[in-house]
Amino acid sequence: MNYNDTISTDVLIIGGGPSGLAASIHLADILKQKGQSKRILLIEKGRSIGSHIISGAVIKPSVFKELLPGVDFSEIPFNARVTRDSTILLSEKGAVVLPFHMPYMSNAGNYTASLGQICRYLAVKAAEKGVEIYPGFAIDEILYRDGKVIGAKTKDTGLDHHGNQLENFQPGTRIEAKITIFAEGTRGSLTKMLIKKFDLTRDRNEQVYSLGCKELWTVPEGNIEAGRIYHTMGYPLNFDEFGGGFIYGLNDNKVAVGLVVGLDYQDPSFDVHDAFQIWKSTPFVSRILKGGKLVEYGAKTLPEGGYYAIPKLFVDNALIVGDSAGLVAMPALKGIHLAIRSGMLAAQTTANALEKNDTSEKSLQQYEVLIKESDIHKEIYSVRNFRQGFSNGLIAGGLHFGTQLITGGPGFFGRLRSQADSQTTLKLNEFKKKPFKERFKGKLEFDKVLTFDKSTDIYHSGVFHDEQQVVHLHINDPEDFKAVNIEQYGAPEQYYCSSEVYELHINRAGQKEIRIHAENCMHCKTCDIKAPGKGITWVVPNGGNGPDFQNM
Ligand SMILES: Cc1cc2nc3c(=O)[nH]c(=O)nc-3n(C[C@H](O)[C@H](O)[C@H](O)COP(=O)(O)OP(=O)(O)OC[C@H]3O[C@@H](n4cnc5c(N)ncnc54)[C@H](O)[C@@H]3O)c2cc1C
């Protein structure tokens, strides 16, 4: 792609995850059937497709048969088929295997996989169908004409820290499109702007998120069989913290382990990465990792607010798909099949709109109708109050969930509301329980064999950012940040950040300030979600910057 240009396309897809790639593949197929030739462009900020993709992952496979009709299923690079699946109630020293599956959590017939590998495979399929795929370009601006979306622009590069142009300055490319599909994944930075501009979450619940930290290990033969999966509840989380661990046995003696924690926790010093390390040191998990070696580390958030937090998904000339649309099925913690399905439905809508030469909001409304008729609605609506029920702790959540199962979804209390994760952290003087470090005293020395500090883990993510660029993490109001975030909350980002970007520092005048190590950023977006006060805004750094996941 040339810089300093305006290029035109019929369809622009922002993001090369499962939702964006599925949209591109299905659209190319439909257009071919209709005998139409249209240009489809897909832009991805990772240096290659898959390098910013991280998931568990256990995948519901059936949607792939519809996305890739005629393709031999065994060609799709799933890992092992799930053989056995258990839920474990974990304590510090013990583990109890539950004799049943939590409702909606059975994984019979599902496959383990590296979602990055799946996306690389889908990108090859898309390219074979004529989709133009450009990894290594970050999009940071939505283009509008007469108040309507007309495409997007890639980020200017060759700027110093202050935004001054350097010798290698390159203005970004304007990409004008008849339809733009926002497939940016969790907390999409452009999707957030789109939602704000068109007030797409009016009357909706606040979106809420979890942060998942994951490691990929290679372990000695016999530690875990391929296809054996475990989900854990309990330790190291308290009853008032939502989340749990996963252990997925993979082929070739690999295992994916992770801890996913709801960002609605209250402790301003809670640290998901460190909680993950403590989880690994329990006898149950450490037995599986014994004698093994860390291969990769990564972290990402995922939207969990469910049905009532889904924004309006269409405006003139634009659609929102996948995690950017909040389409994750709780409590199964599965979004991949829904991301693919939403991409396919967006493709169907787009093909019809292009054929009618009508890309107006009225025409694109078909997308919402298709979603309502699809398995997406079925899966998400039936558990519409699930996550909100757990905002007051596991016991209240369990009771709420019980009533939701009895009543087929709503529970006894009708629609439950949610609070933004940035609002749930308590100030230092309000949080009366043991803070994280005291709670796990003596357990936070990591041995670099089984457990790792953040620096060591970050090293295993391949993360890289150009030194010369404007810092992509913006403190929205520096005065407020100092007075509220640092003074009242104790700078919680130094703990919640999954990759040690934020460091609390005392300057020469003896004042506390935050240093931002943007070069470590894993693109998990937690700071954009969880920072209290006037907060932090995450924007895309230069294209190709960020982690370089291989098999996450
Ligand atoms: C720890 C964890 C475990 C999970 N486990 C499971 C599981 O076991 N099963 C399951 O089904 N789901 C699971 N999920 C959820 C699942 O991974 C997501 O629902 C799914 O990946 C969403 O797909 P997507 O295409 O919407 O977004 P993503 O997969 O996030 O892809 C979005 C892509 O867009 C790119 N992008 C973003 N912004 C821009 C921009 N401005 N310019 C250019 N490119 C951009 C990103 O780099 C990324 O490659 C898990 C999620 C996490 C975090």
Tab-separated table of N, CA, C and O in Angstrom, residues 154-248:
chain	number	residue	atom	x	y	z
A	154	THR	N	-4.863	5.279	7.942
A	154	THR	CA	-3.777	4.650	8.697
A	154	THR	C	-2.965	5.747	9.391
A	154	THR	O	-2.990	6.915	8.995
A	155	LYS	N	-2.243	5.340	10.398
A	155	LYS	CA	-1.556	6.287	11.275
A	155	LYS	C	-0.344	6.914	10.572
A	155	LYS	O	0.382	6.230	9.856
A	156	ASP	N	-0.144	8.206	10.801
A	156	ASP	CA	1.083	8.869	10.331
A	156	ASP	C	2.264	8.259	11.084
A	156	ASP	O	2.176	8.000	12.286
A	157	THR	N	3.358	8.052	10.402
A	157	THR	CA	4.552	7.549	11.086
A	157	THR	C	5.718	8.515	10.863
A	157	THR	O	5.611	9.438	10.045
A	158	GLY	N	6.813	8.278	11.589
A	158	GLY	CA	7.961	9.178	11.474
A	158	GLY	C	7.749	10.447	12.283
A	158	GLY	O	8.075	11.549	11.821
A	159	LEU	N	7.205	10.304	13.481
A	159	LEU	CA	7.012	11.440	14.382
A	159	LEU	C	7.848	11.195	15.635
A	159	LEU	O	8.054	10.043	16.029
A	160	ASP	N	8.306	12.286	16.278
A	160	ASP	CA	9.023	12.076	17.539
A	160	ASP	C	8.010	12.050	18.694
A	160	ASP	O	6.795	12.107	18.478
A	161	HIS	N	8.515	11.999	19.915
A	161	HIS	CA	7.647	11.880	21.100
A	161	HIS	C	6.638	13.018	21.211
A	161	HIS	O	5.579	12.878	21.801
A	162	HIS	N	7.022	14.196	20.664
A	162	HIS	CA	6.141	15.365	20.788
A	162	HIS	C	5.229	15.534	19.577
A	162	HIS	O	4.493	16.502	19.481
A	163	GLY	N	5.344	14.632	18.611
A	163	GLY	CA	4.501	14.736	17.417
A	163	GLY	C	5.154	15.541	16.306
A	163	GLY	O	4.509	15.825	15.286
A	164	ASN	N	6.437	15.921	16.483
A	164	ASN	CA	7.122	16.648	15.405
A	164	ASN	C	7.533	15.674	14.312
A	164	ASN	O	7.938	14.541	14.596
A	165	GLN	N	7.464	16.176	13.069
A	165	GLN	CA	7.812	15.299	11.941
A	165	GLN	C	9.321	15.085	11.872
A	165	GLN	O	10.089	16.029	11.978
A	166	LEU	N	9.721	13.843	11.659
A	166	LEU	CA	11.136	13.499	11.475
A	166	LEU	C	11.404	13.352	9.975
A	166	LEU	O	10.471	13.437	9.161
A	167	GLU	N	12.666	13.087	9.657
A	167	GLU	CA	13.021	12.952	8.226
A	167	GLU	C	12.229	11.847	7.531
A	167	GLU	O	11.909	11.923	6.362
A	168	ASN	N	11.947	10.785	8.304
A	168	ASN	CA	11.238	9.649	7.691
A	168	ASN	C	9.719	9.763	7.836
A	168	ASN	O	9.004	8.759	7.784
A	169	PHE	N	9.226	10.987	8.027
A	169	PHE	CA	7.767	11.168	8.196
A	169	PHE	C	6.987	10.627	6.998
A	169	PHE	O	7.351	10.855	5.850
A	170	GLN	N	5.931	9.871	7.285
A	170	GLN	CA	5.050	9.369	6.228
A	170	GLN	C	3.617	9.611	6.667
A	170	GLN	O	3.179	9.031	7.666
A	171	PRO	N	2.876	10.452	5.955
A	171	PRO	CA	1.467	10.595	6.324
A	171	PRO	C	0.724	9.290	6.056
A	171	PRO	O	1.094	8.545	5.136
A	172	GLY	N	-0.293	9.030	6.858
A	172	GLY	CA	-1.056	7.790	6.669
A	172	GLY	C	-1.871	7.822	5.385
A	172	GLY	O	-2.007	8.867	4.747
A	173	THR	N	-2.403	6.662	5.024
A	173	THR	CA	-3.214	6.542	3.810
A	173	THR	C	-4.692	6.688	4.161
A	173	THR	O	-5.172	6.057	5.102
A	174	ARG	N	-5.396	7.508	3.398
A	174	ARG	CA	-6.855	7.607	3.548
A	174	ARG	C	-7.467	6.462	2.755
A	174	ARG	O	-7.175	6.309	1.566
A	175	ILE	N	-8.282	5.674	3.400
A	175	ILE	CA	-8.937	4.571	2.681
A	175	ILE	C	-10.440	4.862	2.662
A	175	ILE	O	-11.091	4.817	3.716
A	176	GLU	N	-10.938	5.206	1.501
A	176	GLU	CA	-12.374	5.512	1.409
A	176	GLU	C	-13.109	4.239	0.980
A	176	GLU	O	-12.674	3.540	0.056
A	177	ALA	N	-14.181	3.949	1.697
A	177	ALA	CA	-14.883	2.683	1.456
A	177	ALA	C	-16.388	2.908	1.461
A	177	ALA	O	-16.891	3.775	2.184
A	178	LYS	N	-17.087	2.098	0.657
A	178	LYS	CA	-18.562	2.202	0.687
A	178	LYS	C	-19.077	1.679	2.032
A	178	LYS	O	-20.002	2.217	2.607
A	179	ILE	N	-18.435	0.596	2.506
A	179	ILE	CA	-18.807	0.057	3.828
A	179	ILE	C	-17.527	-0.233	4.617
A	179	ILE	O	-16.571	-0.804	4.077
A	180	THR	N	-17.509	0.176	5.879
A	180	THR	CA	-16.383	-0.118	6.772
A	180	THR	C	-16.874	-1.066	7.862
A	180	THR	O	-17.901	-0.800	8.505
A	181	ILE	N	-16.136	-2.172	8.043
A	181	ILE	CA	-16.515	-3.139	9.089
A	181	ILE	C	-15.486	-3.046	10.214
A	181	ILE	O	-14.286	-3.245	9.996
A	182	PHE	N	-15.952	-2.703	11.400
A	182	PHE	CA	-15.073	-2.551	12.565
A	182	PHE	C	-14.936	-3.922	13.240
A	182	PHE	O	-15.870	-4.417	13.855
A	183	ALA	N	-13.737	-4.526	13.107
A	183	ALA	CA	-13.483	-5.876	13.635
A	183	ALA	C	-12.229	-5.824	14.504
A	183	ALA	O	-11.337	-6.658	14.384
A	184	GLU	N	-12.170	-4.815	15.382
A	184	GLU	CA	-10.937	-4.538	16.138
A	184	GLU	C	-10.769	-5.393	17.385
A	184	GLU	O	-9.781	-5.264	18.091
A	185	GLY	N	-11.747	-6.225	17.693
A	185	GLY	CA	-11.639	-7.025	18.908
A	185	GLY	C	-12.020	-6.206	20.130
A	185	GLY	O	-12.678	-5.163	20.034
A	186	THR	N	-11.566	-6.687	21.283
A	186	THR	CA	-11.983	-6.109	22.562
A	186	THR	C	-11.624	-4.621	22.657
A	186	THR	O	-10.547	-4.209	22.231
A	187	ARG	N	-12.547	-3.820	23.194
A	187	ARG	CA	-12.326	-2.390	23.434
A	187	ARG	C	-11.658	-1.701	22.223
A	187	ARG	O	-10.628	-1.010	22.366
A	188	GLY	N	-12.211	-1.943	21.032
A	188	GLY	CA	-11.640	-1.357	19.822
A	188	GLY	C	-11.478	0.154	19.973
A	188	GLY	O	-12.418	0.846	20.371
A	189	SER	N	-10.297	0.656	19.635
A	189	SER	CA	-10.045	2.083	19.878
A	189	SER	C	-10.837	2.966	18.914
A	189	SER	O	-11.275	4.053	19.283
A	190	LEU	N	-11.053	2.503	17.675
A	190	LEU	CA	-11.892	3.274	16.747
A	190	LEU	C	-13.364	3.009	17.036
A	190	LEU	O	-14.202	3.920	16.960
A	191	THR	N	-13.668	1.757	17.356
A	191	THR	CA	-15.063	1.417	17.679
A	191	THR	C	-15.555	2.277	18.841
A	191	THR	O	-16.702	2.736	18.850
A	192	LYS	N	-14.653	2.518	19.792
A	192	LYS	CA	-15.012	3.360	20.937
A	192	LYS	C	-15.404	4.768	20.459
A	192	LYS	O	-16.386	5.348	20.939
A	193	MET	N	-14.635	5.285	19.476
A	193	MET	CA	-14.953	6.625	18.942
A	193	MET	C	-16.289	6.598	18.198
A	193	MET	O	-17.092	7.517	18.303
A	194	LEU	N	-16.491	5.515	17.441
A	194	LEU	CA	-17.733	5.391	16.662
A	194	LEU	C	-18.945	5.342	17.603
A	194	LEU	O	-19.950	6.022	17.391
A	195	ILE	N	-18.782	4.542	18.670
A	195	ILE	CA	-19.874	4.391	19.643
A	195	ILE	C	-20.198	5.748	20.263
A	195	ILE	O	-21.352	6.138	20.407
A	196	LYS	N	-19.136	6.498	20.581
A	196	LYS	CA	-19.342	7.802	21.218
A	196	LYS	C	-20.011	8.772	20.243
A	196	LYS	O	-20.996	9.431	20.585
A	197	LYS	N	-19.482	8.829	19.017
A	197	LYS	CA	-20.009	9.809	18.051
A	197	LYS	C	-21.499	9.592	17.796
A	197	LYS	O	-22.273	10.542	17.723
A	198	PHE	N	-21.902	8.327	17.666
A	198	PHE	CA	-23.299	8.058	17.314
A	198	PHE	C	-24.126	7.599	18.530
A	198	PHE	O	-25.254	7.119	18.354
A	199	ASP	N	-23.548	7.715	19.720
A	199	ASP	CA	-24.268	7.379	20.949
A	199	ASP	C	-24.886	5.974	20.849
A	199	ASP	O	-26.073	5.775	21.122
A	200	LEU	N	-24.058	5.010	20.452
A	200	LEU	CA	-24.588	3.675	20.143
A	200	LEU	C	-24.887	2.834	21.385
A	200	LEU	O	-25.437	1.740	21.261
A	201	THR	N	-24.493	3.335	22.568
A	201	THR	CA	-24.788	2.541	23.771
A	201	THR	C	-25.896	3.196	24.611
A	201	THR	O	-26.061	2.851	25.784
A	202	ARG	N	-26.643	4.104	23.966
A	202	ARG	CA	-27.757	4.723	24.701
A	202	ARG	C	-28.698	3.615	25.198
A	202	ARG	O	-28.991	2.676	24.461
A	203	ASP	N	-29.097	3.676	26.444
A	203	ASP	CA	-29.999	2.693	27.071
A	203	ASP	C	-29.362	1.315	27.274
A	203	ASP	O	-30.038	0.381	27.678
A	204	ARG	N	-28.091	1.168	26.935
A	204	ARG	CA	-27.468	-0.144	27.140
A	204	ARG	C	-26.776	-0.155	28.504
A	204	ARG	O	-26.478	0.891	29.072
A	205	ASN	N	-26.445	-1.356	28.977
A	205	ASN	CA	-25.628	-1.472	30.186
A	205	ASN	C	-24.202	-1.059	29.875
A	205	ASN	O	-23.778	-1.111	28.712
A	206	GLU	N	-23.443	-0.696	30.907
A	206	GLU	CA	-22.004	-0.466	30.737
A	206	GLU	C	-21.367	-1.790	30.293
A	206	GLU	O	-21.702	-2.842	30.835
A	207	GLN	N	-20.453	-1.734	29.332
A	207	GLN	CA	-19.714	-2.955	28.989
A	207	GLN	C	-18.754	-3.244	30.150
A	207	GLN	O	-18.182	-2.314	30.729
A	208	VAL	N	-18.595	-4.511	30.516
A	208	VAL	CA	-17.621	-4.886	31.550
A	208	VAL	C	-16.672	-5.924	30.950
A	208	VAL	O	-17.026	-6.606	29.992
A	209	TYR	N	-15.487	-6.029	31.516
A	209	TYR	CA	-14.434	-6.829	30.887
A	209	TYR	C	-13.752	-7.732	31.909
A	209	TYR	O	-13.813	-7.501	33.116
A	210	SER	N	-13.062	-8.744	31.379
A	210	SER	CA	-12.096	-9.514	32.173
A	210	SER	C	-10.737	-9.321	31.544
A	210	SER	O	-10.636	-8.993	30.353
A	211	LEU	N	-9.699	-9.548	32.325
A	211	LEU	CA	-8.344	-9.606	31.773
A	211	LEU	C	-7.861	-11.047	31.894
A	211	LEU	O	-7.951	-11.645	32.968
A	212	GLY	N	-7.352	-11.583	30.792
A	212	GLY	CA	-6.800	-12.939	30.815
A	212	GLY	C	-5.305	-12.891	30.583
A	212	GLY	O	-4.837	-12.283	29.629
A	213	CYS	N	-4.521	-13.522	31.479
A	213	CYS	CA	-3.078	-13.682	31.263
A	213	CYS	C	-2.857	-15.152	30.917
A	213	CYS	O	-3.417	-16.037	31.573
A	214	LYS	N	-2.056	-15.382	29.900
A	214	LYS	CA	-1.880	-16.761	29.423
A	214	LYS	C	-0.409	-17.061	29.189
A	214	LYS	O	0.351	-16.178	28.764
A	215	GLU	N	-0.017	-18.305	29.449
A	215	GLU	CA	1.311	-18.791	29.066
A	215	GLU	C	1.145	-20.087	28.290
A	215	GLU	O	0.263	-20.900	28.591
A	216	LEU	N	2.018	-20.253	27.308
A	216	LEU	CA	2.085	-21.516	26.577
A	216	LEU	C	3.351	-22.219	27.052
A	216	LEU	O	4.426	-21.604	27.093
A	217	TRP	N	3.214	-23.489	27.432
A	217	TRP	CA	4.348	-24.261	27.955
A	217	TRP	C	4.581	-25.516	27.117
A	217	TRP	O	3.648	-26.053	26.517
A	218	THR	N	5.827	-25.966	27.139
A	218	THR	CA	6.100	-27.309	26.663
A	218	THR	C	6.434	-28.126	27.919
A	218	THR	O	7.159	-27.646	28.792
A	219	VAL	N	5.834	-29.309	28.043
A	219	VAL	CA	5.988	-30.087	29.288
A	219	VAL	C	6.445	-31.510	28.970
A	219	VAL	O	6.270	-31.979	27.841
A	220	PRO	N	7.013	-32.204	29.952
A	220	PRO	CA	7.440	-33.584	29.689
A	220	PRO	C	6.259	-34.478	29.313
A	220	PRO	O	5.137	-34.261	29.786
A	221	GLU	N	6.535	-35.457	28.487
A	221	GLU	CA	5.531	-36.443	28.067
A	221	GLU	C	4.839	-37.009	29.311
A	221	GLU	O	5.498	-37.324	30.306
A	222	GLY	N	3.534	-37.106	29.265
A	222	GLY	CA	2.801	-37.726	30.372
A	222	GLY	C	2.234	-36.725	31.372
A	222	GLY	O	1.379	-37.074	32.184
A	223	ASN	N	2.689	-35.459	31.335
A	223	ASN	CA	2.148	-34.495	32.307
A	223	ASN	C	0.673	-34.210	32.064
A	223	ASN	O	-0.113	-34.032	32.986
A	224	ILE	N	0.286	-34.129	30.782
A	224	ILE	CA	-1.126	-33.909	30.430
A	224	ILE	C	-1.334	-34.433	29.006
A	224	ILE	O	-0.465	-34.254	28.141
A	225	GLU	N	-2.475	-35.081	28.796
A	225	GLU	CA	-2.704	-35.607	27.432
A	225	GLU	C	-3.319	-34.520	26.553
A	225	GLU	O	-4.015	-33.608	27.054
A	226	ALA	N	-3.061	-34.602	25.262
A	226	ALA	CA	-3.657	-33.652	24.317
A	226	ALA	C	-5.172	-33.796	24.359
A	226	ALA	O	-5.683	-34.918	24.360
A	227	GLY	N	-5.871	-32.688	24.433
A	227	GLY	CA	-7.338	-32.719	24.455
A	227	GLY	C	-7.928	-32.771	25.852
A	227	GLY	O	-9.140	-32.652	26.033
A	228	ARG	N	-7.089	-32.941	26.883
A	228	ARG	CA	-7.572	-32.947	28.267
A	228	ARG	C	-7.681	-31.499	28.711
A	228	ARG	O	-6.701	-30.738	28.632
A	229	ILE	N	-8.853	-31.085	29.159
A	229	ILE	CA	-8.962	-29.685	29.588
A	229	ILE	C	-9.554	-29.574	30.997
A	229	ILE	O	-10.356	-30.407	31.423
A	230	TYR	N	-9.100	-28.558	31.696
A	230	TYR	CA	-9.600	-28.256	33.048
A	230	TYR	C	-9.948	-26.776	33.118
A	230	TYR	O	-9.234	-25.939	32.546
A	231	HIS	N	-11.018	-26.469	33.822
A	231	HIS	CA	-11.295	-25.081	34.219
A	231	HIS	C	-11.293	-25.053	35.737
A	231	HIS	O	-11.819	-25.977	36.363
A	232	THR	N	-10.674	-24.038	36.318
A	232	THR	CA	-10.630	-23.991	37.776
A	232	THR	C	-11.426	-22.804	38.302
A	232	THR	O	-11.503	-21.757	37.655
A	233	MET	N	-12.010	-23.024	39.471
A	233	MET	CA	-12.701	-21.947	40.191
A	233	MET	C	-11.995	-21.807	41.543
A	233	MET	O	-11.346	-22.736	41.984
A	234	GLY	N	-12.205	-20.694	42.194
A	234	GLY	CA	-11.674	-20.541	43.549
A	234	GLY	C	-10.287	-19.930	43.569
A	234	GLY	O	-9.998	-19.000	42.806
A	235	TYR	N	-9.414	-20.452	44.433
A	235	TYR	CA	-8.085	-19.904	44.679
A	235	TYR	C	-7.351	-19.569	43.380
A	235	TYR	O	-7.419	-20.351	42.425
A	236	PRO	N	-6.656	-18.454	43.301
A	236	PRO	CA	-6.393	-17.500	44.376
A	236	PRO	C	-7.433	-16.384	44.488
A	236	PRO	O	-7.197	-15.386	45.164
A	237	LEU	N	-8.590	-16.560	43.826
A	237	LEU	CA	-9.588	-15.485	43.870
A	237	LEU	C	-10.488	-15.656	45.091
A	237	LEU	O	-10.771	-16.776	45.522
A	238	ASN	N	-10.938	-14.528	45.616
A	238	ASN	CA	-11.888	-14.525	46.721
A	238	ASN	C	-13.301	-14.673	46.192
A	238	ASN	O	-13.539	-14.542	45.001
A	239	PHE	N	-14.235	-14.819	47.102
A	239	PHE	CA	-15.639	-14.930	46.691
A	239	PHE	C	-16.146	-13.673	45.980
A	239	PHE	O	-17.107	-13.712	45.241
A	240	ASP	N	-15.500	-12.521	46.277
A	240	ASP	CA	-15.995	-11.292	45.632
A	240	ASP	C	-15.205	-10.949	44.368
A	240	ASP	O	-15.313	-9.845	43.847
A	241	GLU	N	-14.407	-11.883	43.874
A	241	GLU	CA	-13.680	-11.664	42.623
A	241	GLU	C	-14.137	-12.713	41.612
A	241	GLU	O	-14.169	-13.913	41.928
A	242	PHE	N	-14.481	-12.254	40.412
A	242	PHE	CA	-15.036	-13.151	39.398
A	242	PHE	C	-13.917	-13.674	38.494
A	242	PHE	O	-13.071	-12.897	38.043
A	243	GLY	N	-13.921	-14.954	38.213
A	243	GLY	CA	-12.927	-15.450	37.252
A	243	GLY	C	-12.523	-16.875	37.535
A	243	GLY	O	-13.122	-17.562	38.364
A	244	GLY	N	-11.489	-17.323	36.818
A	244	GLY	CA	-11.013	-18.684	37.008
A	244	GLY	C	-9.882	-19.003	36.056
A	244	GLY	O	-9.499	-18.183	35.216
A	245	GLY	N	-9.361	-20.210	36.207
A	245	GLY	CA	-8.202	-20.598	35.406
A	245	GLY	C	-8.573	-21.588	34.315
A	245	GLY	O	-9.637	-22.206	34.359
A	246	PHE	N	-7.685	-21.722	33.336
A	246	PHE	CA	-7.876	-22.767	32.326
A	246	PHE	C	-6.557	-23.492	32.059
A	246	PHE	O	-5.467	-22.908	32.160
A	247	ILE	N	-6.683	-24.787	31.753
A	247	ILE	CA	-5.525	-25.637	31.428
A	247	ILE	C	-5.960	-26.471	30.225
A	247	ILE	O	-6.895	-27.271	30.338
A	248	TYR	N	-5.336	-26.238	29.088
A	248	TYR	CA	-5.729	-26.953	27.872
A	248	TYR	C	-4.552	-27.779	27.357
A	248	TYR	O	-3.532	-27.235	26.923
